[in-house]
CSV table of C-alpha atoms in Angstrom, one decimal:
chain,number,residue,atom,x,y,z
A,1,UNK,CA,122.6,89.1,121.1
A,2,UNK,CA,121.4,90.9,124.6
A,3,UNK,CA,117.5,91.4,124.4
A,4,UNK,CA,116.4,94.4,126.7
A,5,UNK,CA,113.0,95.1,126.1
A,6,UNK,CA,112.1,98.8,125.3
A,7,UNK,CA,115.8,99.8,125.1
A,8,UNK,CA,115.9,101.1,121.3
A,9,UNK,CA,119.4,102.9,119.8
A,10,UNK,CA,119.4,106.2,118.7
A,11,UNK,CA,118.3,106.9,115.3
A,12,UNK,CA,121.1,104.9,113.0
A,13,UNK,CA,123.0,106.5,110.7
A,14,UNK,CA,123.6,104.3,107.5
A,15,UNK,CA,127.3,102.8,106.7
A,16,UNK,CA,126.4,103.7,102.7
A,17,UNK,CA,123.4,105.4,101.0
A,18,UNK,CA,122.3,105.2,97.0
A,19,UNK,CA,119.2,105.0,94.9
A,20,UNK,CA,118.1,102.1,93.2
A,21,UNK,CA,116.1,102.8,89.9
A,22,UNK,CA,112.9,100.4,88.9
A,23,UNK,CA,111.6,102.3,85.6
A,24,UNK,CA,110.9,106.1,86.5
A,25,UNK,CA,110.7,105.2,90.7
A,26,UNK,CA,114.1,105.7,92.6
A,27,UNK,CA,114.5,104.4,95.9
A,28,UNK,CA,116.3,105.8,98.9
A,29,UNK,CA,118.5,102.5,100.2
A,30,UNK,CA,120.4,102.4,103.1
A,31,UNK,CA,122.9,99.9,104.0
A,32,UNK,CA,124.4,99.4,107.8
A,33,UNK,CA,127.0,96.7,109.2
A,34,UNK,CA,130.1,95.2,107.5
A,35,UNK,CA,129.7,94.7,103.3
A,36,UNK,CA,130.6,91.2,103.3
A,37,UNK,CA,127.5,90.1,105.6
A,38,UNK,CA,124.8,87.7,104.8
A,39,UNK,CA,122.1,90.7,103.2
A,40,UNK,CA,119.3,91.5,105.2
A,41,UNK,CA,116.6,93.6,103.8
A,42,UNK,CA,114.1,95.6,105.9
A,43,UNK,CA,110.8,96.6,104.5
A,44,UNK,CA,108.8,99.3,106.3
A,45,UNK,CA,104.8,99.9,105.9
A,46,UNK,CA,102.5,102.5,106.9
A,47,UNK,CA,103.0,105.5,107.6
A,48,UNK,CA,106.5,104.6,108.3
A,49,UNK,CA,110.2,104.5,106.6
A,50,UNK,CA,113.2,103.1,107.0
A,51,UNK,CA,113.7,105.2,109.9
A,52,UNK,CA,110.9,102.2,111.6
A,53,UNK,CA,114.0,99.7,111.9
A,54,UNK,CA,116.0,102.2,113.9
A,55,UNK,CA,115.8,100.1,116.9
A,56,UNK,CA,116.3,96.9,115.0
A,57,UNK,CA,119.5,97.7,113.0
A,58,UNK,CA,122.0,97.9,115.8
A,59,UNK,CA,121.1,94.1,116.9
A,60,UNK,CA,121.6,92.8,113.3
A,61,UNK,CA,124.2,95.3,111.8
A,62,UNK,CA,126.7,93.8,114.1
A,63,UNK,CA,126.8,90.8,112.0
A,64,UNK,CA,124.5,91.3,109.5
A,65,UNK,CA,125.0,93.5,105.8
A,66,UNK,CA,121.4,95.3,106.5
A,67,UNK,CA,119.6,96.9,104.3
A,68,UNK,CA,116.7,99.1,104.5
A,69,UNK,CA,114.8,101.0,102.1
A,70,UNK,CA,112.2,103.9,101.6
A,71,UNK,CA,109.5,102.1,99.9
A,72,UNK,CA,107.5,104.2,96.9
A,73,UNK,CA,105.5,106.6,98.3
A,74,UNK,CA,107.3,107.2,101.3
A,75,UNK,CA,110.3,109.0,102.8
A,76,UNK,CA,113.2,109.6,100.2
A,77,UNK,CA,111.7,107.3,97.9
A,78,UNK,CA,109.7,108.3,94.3
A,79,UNK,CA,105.9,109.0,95.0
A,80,UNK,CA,104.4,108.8,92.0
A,81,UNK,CA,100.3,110.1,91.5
A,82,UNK,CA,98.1,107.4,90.0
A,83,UNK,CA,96.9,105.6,92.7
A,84,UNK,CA,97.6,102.6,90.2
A,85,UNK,CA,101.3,102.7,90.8
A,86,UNK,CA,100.7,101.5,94.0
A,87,UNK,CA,99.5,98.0,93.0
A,88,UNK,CA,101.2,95.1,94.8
A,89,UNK,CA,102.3,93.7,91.4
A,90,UNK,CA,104.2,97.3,91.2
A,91,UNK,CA,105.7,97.3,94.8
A,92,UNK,CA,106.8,93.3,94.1
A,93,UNK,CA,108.9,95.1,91.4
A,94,UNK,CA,110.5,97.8,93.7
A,95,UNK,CA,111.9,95.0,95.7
A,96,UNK,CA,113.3,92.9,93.2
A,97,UNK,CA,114.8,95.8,91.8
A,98,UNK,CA,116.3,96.7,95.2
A,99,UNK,CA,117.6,93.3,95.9
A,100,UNK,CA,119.2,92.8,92.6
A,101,UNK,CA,121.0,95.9,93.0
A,102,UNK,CA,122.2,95.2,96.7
A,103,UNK,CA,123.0,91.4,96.6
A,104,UNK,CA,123.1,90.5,92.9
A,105,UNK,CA,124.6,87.0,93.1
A,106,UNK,CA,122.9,85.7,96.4
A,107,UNK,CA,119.7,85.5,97.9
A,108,UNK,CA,118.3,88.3,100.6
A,109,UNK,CA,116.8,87.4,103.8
A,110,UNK,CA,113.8,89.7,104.7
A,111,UNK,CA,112.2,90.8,107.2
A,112,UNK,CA,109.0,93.1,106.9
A,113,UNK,CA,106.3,94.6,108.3
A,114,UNK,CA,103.3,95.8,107.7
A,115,UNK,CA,102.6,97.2,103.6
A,116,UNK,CA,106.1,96.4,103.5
A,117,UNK,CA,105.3,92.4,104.7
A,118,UNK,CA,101.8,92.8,102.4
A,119,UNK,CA,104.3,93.3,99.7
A,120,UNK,CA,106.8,91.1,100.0
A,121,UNK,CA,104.3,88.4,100.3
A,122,UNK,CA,103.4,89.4,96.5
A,123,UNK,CA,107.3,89.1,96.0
A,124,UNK,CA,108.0,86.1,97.2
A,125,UNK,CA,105.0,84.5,95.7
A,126,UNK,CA,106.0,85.1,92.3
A,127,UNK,CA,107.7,81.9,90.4
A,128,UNK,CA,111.6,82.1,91.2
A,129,UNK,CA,111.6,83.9,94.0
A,130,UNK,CA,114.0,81.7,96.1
A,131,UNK,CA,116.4,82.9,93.5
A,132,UNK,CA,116.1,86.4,95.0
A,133,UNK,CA,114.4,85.5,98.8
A,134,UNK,CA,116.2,82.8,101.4
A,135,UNK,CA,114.0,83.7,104.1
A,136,UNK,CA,111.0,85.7,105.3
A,137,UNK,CA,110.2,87.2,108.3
A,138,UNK,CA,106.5,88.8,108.5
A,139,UNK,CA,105.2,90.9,110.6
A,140,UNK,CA,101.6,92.5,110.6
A,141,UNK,CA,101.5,92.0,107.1
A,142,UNK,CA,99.4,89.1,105.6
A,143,UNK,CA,99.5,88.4,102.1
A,144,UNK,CA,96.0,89.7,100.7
A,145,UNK,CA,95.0,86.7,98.8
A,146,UNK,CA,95.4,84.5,102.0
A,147,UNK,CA,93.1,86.3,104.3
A,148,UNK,CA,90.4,87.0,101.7
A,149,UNK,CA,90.9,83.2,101.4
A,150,UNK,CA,90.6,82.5,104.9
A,151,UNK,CA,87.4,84.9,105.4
A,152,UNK,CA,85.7,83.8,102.7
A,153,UNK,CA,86.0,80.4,103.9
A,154,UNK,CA,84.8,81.4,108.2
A,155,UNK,CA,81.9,82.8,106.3
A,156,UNK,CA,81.1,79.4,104.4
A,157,UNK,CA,81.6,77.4,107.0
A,158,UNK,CA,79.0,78.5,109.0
A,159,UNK,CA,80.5,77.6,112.1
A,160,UNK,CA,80.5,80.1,114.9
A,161,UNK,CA,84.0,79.9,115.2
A,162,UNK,CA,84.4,80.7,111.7
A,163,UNK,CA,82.1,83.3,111.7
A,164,UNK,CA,83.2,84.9,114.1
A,165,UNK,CA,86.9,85.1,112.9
A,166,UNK,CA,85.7,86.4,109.4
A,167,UNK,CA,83.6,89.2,111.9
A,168,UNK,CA,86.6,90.0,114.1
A,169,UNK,CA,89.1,90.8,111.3
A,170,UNK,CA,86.1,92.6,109.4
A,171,UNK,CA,86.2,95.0,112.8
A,172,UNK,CA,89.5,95.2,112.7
A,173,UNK,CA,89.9,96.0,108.8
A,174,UNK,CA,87.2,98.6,109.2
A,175,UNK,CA,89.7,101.6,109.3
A,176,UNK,CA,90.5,100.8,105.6
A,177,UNK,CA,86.9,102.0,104.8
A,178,UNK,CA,88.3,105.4,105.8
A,179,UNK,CA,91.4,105.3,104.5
A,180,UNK,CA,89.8,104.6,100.9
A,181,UNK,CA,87.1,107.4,101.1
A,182,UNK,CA,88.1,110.3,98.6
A,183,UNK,CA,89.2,113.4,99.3
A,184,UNK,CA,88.4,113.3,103.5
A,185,UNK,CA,91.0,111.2,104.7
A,186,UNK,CA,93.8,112.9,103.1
A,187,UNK,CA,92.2,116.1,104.5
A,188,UNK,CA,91.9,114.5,108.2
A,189,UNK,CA,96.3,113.8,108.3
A,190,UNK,CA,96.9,117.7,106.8
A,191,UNK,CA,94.7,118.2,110.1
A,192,UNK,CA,96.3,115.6,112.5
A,193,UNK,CA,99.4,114.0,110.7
A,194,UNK,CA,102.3,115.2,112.9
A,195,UNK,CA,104.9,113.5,115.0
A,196,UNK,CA,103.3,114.9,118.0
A,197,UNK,CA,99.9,113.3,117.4
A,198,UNK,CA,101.1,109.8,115.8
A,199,UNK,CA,103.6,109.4,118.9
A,200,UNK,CA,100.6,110.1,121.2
A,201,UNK,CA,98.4,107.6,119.4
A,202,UNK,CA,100.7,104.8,119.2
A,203,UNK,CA,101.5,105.6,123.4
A,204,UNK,CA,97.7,105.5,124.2
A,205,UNK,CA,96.5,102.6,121.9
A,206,UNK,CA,100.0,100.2,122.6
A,207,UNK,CA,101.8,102.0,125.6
A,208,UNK,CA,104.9,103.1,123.3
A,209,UNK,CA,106.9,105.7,125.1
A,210,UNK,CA,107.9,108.6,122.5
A,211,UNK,CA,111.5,108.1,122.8
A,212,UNK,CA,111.3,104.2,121.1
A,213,UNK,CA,109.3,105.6,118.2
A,214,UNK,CA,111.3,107.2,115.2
A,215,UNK,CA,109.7,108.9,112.7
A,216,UNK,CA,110.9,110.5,109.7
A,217,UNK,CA,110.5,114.5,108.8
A,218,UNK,CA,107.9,113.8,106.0
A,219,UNK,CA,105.2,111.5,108.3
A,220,UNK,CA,102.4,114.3,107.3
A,221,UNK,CA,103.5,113.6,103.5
A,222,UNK,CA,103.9,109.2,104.1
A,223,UNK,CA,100.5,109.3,105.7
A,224,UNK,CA,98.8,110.7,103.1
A,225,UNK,CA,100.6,109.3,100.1
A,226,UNK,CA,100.4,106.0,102.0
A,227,UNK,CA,96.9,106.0,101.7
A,228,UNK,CA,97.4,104.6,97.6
A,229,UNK,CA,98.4,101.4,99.3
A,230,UNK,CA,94.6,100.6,100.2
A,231,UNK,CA,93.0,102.2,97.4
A,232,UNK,CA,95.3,100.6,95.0
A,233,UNK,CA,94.7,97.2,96.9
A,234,UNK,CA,92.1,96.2,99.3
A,235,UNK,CA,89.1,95.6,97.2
A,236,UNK,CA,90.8,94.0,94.3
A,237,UNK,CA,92.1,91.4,96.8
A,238,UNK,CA,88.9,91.2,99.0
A,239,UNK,CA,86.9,90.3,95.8
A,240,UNK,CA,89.2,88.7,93.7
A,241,UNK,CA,91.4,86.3,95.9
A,242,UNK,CA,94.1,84.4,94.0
A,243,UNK,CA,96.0,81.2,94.9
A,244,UNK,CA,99.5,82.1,95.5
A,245,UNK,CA,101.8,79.7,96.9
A,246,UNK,CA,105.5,80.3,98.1
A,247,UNK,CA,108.9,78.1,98.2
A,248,UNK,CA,110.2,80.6,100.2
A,249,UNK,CA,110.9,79.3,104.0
A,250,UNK,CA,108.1,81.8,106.1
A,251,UNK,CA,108.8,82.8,110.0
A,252,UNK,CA,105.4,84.3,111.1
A,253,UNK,CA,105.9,87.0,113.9
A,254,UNK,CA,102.2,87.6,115.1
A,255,UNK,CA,101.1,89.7,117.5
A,256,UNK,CA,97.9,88.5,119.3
A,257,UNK,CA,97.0,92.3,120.4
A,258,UNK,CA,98.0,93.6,117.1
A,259,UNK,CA,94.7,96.4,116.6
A,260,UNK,CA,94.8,95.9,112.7
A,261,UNK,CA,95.3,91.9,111.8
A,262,UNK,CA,93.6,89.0,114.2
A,263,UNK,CA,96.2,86.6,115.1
A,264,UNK,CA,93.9,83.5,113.3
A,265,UNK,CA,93.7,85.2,109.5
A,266,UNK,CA,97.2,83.7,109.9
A,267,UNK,CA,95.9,80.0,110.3
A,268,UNK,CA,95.8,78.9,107.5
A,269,UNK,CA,99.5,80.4,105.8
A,270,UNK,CA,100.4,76.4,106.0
A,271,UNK,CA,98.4,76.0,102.9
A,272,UNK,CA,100.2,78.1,100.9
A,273,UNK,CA,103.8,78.0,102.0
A,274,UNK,CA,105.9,75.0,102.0
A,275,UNK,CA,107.7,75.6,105.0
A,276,UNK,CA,105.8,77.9,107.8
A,277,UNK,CA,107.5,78.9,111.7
A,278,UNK,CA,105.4,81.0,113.9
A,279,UNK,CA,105.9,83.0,116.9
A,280,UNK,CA,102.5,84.2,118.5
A,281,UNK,CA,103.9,87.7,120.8
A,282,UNK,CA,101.4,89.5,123.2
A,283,UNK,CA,102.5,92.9,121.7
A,284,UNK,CA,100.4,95.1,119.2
A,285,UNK,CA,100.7,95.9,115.5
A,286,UNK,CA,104.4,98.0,115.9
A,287,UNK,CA,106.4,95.7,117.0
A,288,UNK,CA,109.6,97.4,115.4
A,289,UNK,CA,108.8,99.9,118.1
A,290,UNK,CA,107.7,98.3,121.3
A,291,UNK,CA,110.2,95.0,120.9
A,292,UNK,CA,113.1,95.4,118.4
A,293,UNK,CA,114.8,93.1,120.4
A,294,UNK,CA,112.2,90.1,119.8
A,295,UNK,CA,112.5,90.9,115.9
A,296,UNK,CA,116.1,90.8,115.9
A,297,UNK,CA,116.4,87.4,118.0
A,298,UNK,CA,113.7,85.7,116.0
A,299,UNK,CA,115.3,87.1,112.5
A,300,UNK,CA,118.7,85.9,113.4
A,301,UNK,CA,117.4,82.4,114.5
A,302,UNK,CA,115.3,81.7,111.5
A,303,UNK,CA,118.0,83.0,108.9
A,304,UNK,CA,120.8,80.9,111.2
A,305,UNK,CA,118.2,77.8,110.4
A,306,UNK,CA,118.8,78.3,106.6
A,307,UNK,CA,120.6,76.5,104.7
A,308,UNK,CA,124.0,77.5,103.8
């Protein structure tokens, strides 16, 4: 496996493409690369779709079964109203579903980013998840209980250092208080939510060139209905931490200029998983963009670490 940096494929067209039910909510999933491969499950977040792993597919699908899905709310995929279907207890349901129906009699490995890592953390901190999960790759994504955890705990230290890192990720979180607000956020992406503008953000805040960013025909719709996510989420996790521990083998990808999550509200993820690799990249939050080939090598490393 070749990494070039920047180089991305063109858009991937999928090998096979079905829905997978979970209740009333049907999910667009799309499958690449030979269907006897070791499973692979992508998991995209906001404002994105499957359409984020464009440039990651072709270095797994070689060798890889790989599977990518429109999460709810996005793409393809169901978007239901109630900003209540968009808890994480929900979402941890859409991916079981998804990887029953795609590898029903072994376990996935799973790489995500994002909402899409938020919510696999839920997933694979449920009891039995092993059954489902071999490995998981996170990007961008903490789990929500964790860095509450971890904040709450810079605060009560007292310590500068701890203060400071509960401070820095408040700064950096402070975009959520937007997205949360009735009514005016989902008024400010009918204004601004286009490909044209999101490419040009994502080019002046982490250098991205257009070309390596691929975006799906509904981004105007995704942004908006994306928005659930934080309603349905933030606040009940910021004042109601729980203690959720995982079996499930962890590979942390974390990006020390990432704009949205501060590389130490990871420090602490050894407390709550029982096995924990991490990879600290000086890239920001998209990583699937800038560096597809960095995912793809550390991906195929940490699942080739597994045990067979």
């Amino acid at each position: 496996m070749t990494r070039e940096t920047g180089q991305v494929a063109p858009r991937s067209v999928p090998d096979r493409t079905h829905r997978v039910h979970n209740g009333d909510i049907s999910l667009a999933v799309y499958e690449f690369g030979p269907e006897d491969g070791v499973p692979v499950v992508l998991v995209h977040g906001w404002p994105d779709t499957h359409h984020l792993w464009d440039g990651v597919v072709p270095l797994l699908s070689d060798r890889y079964r790989v599977i990518a899905y429109d999460t709810r709310g996005y793409g393809e995929s169901s978007a239901p109203t109630p900003v209540s279907a968009y808890q994480l207890s929900r979402l941890a349901t859409d991916f079981f579903a998804v990887v029953e129906a795609v590898s029903p009699t072994e376990p996935v490995h799973v790489v995500a980013h994002d909402w899409g890592s938020v919510q696999v953390w839920e997933a694979v901190c449920e009891p039995g998840a092993s059954q489902y999960v071999a490995s998981f790759t996170s990007i961008s994504g903490p789990n929500l209980d964790h860095l509450s955890t971890w904040m709450r705990r810079g605060v009560r230290s007292g310590t500068p250092r701890g203060l400071w890192g509960t401070l820095s990720q408040c700064l950096s979180s402070a975009y959520t208080t937007f997205f949360m607000l009735p009514v005016l956020p989902g008024l400010f992406f009918r204004l601004v939510g286009t490909e044209r503008v999101w490419k040009l953000f994502l080019r002046l805040v982490e250098g991205i060139p257009a070309e390596q960013i691929s975006l799906a025909p509904t981004i105007k719709q995704d942004m908006i209905s994306g928005l659930r996510f934080y309603k349905a989420n933030i606040l009940a996790r910021m004042f109601g931490p729980r203690e959720r521990f995982t079996t499930v083998p962890v590979q942390l990808l974390v990006n020390t200029r990432d704009i949205a999550v501060r590389p130490a509200g990871y420090d602490d993820t050894a407390r709550w998983a029982e096995r924990v690799v991490r990879h600290d990249l000086p890239r920001g939050h998209w990583l699937p963009y800038s560096d597809p080939a960095a995912i793809a090598e550390h991906a195929d490393a940490f699942i080739q670490a597994q045990p067979k």
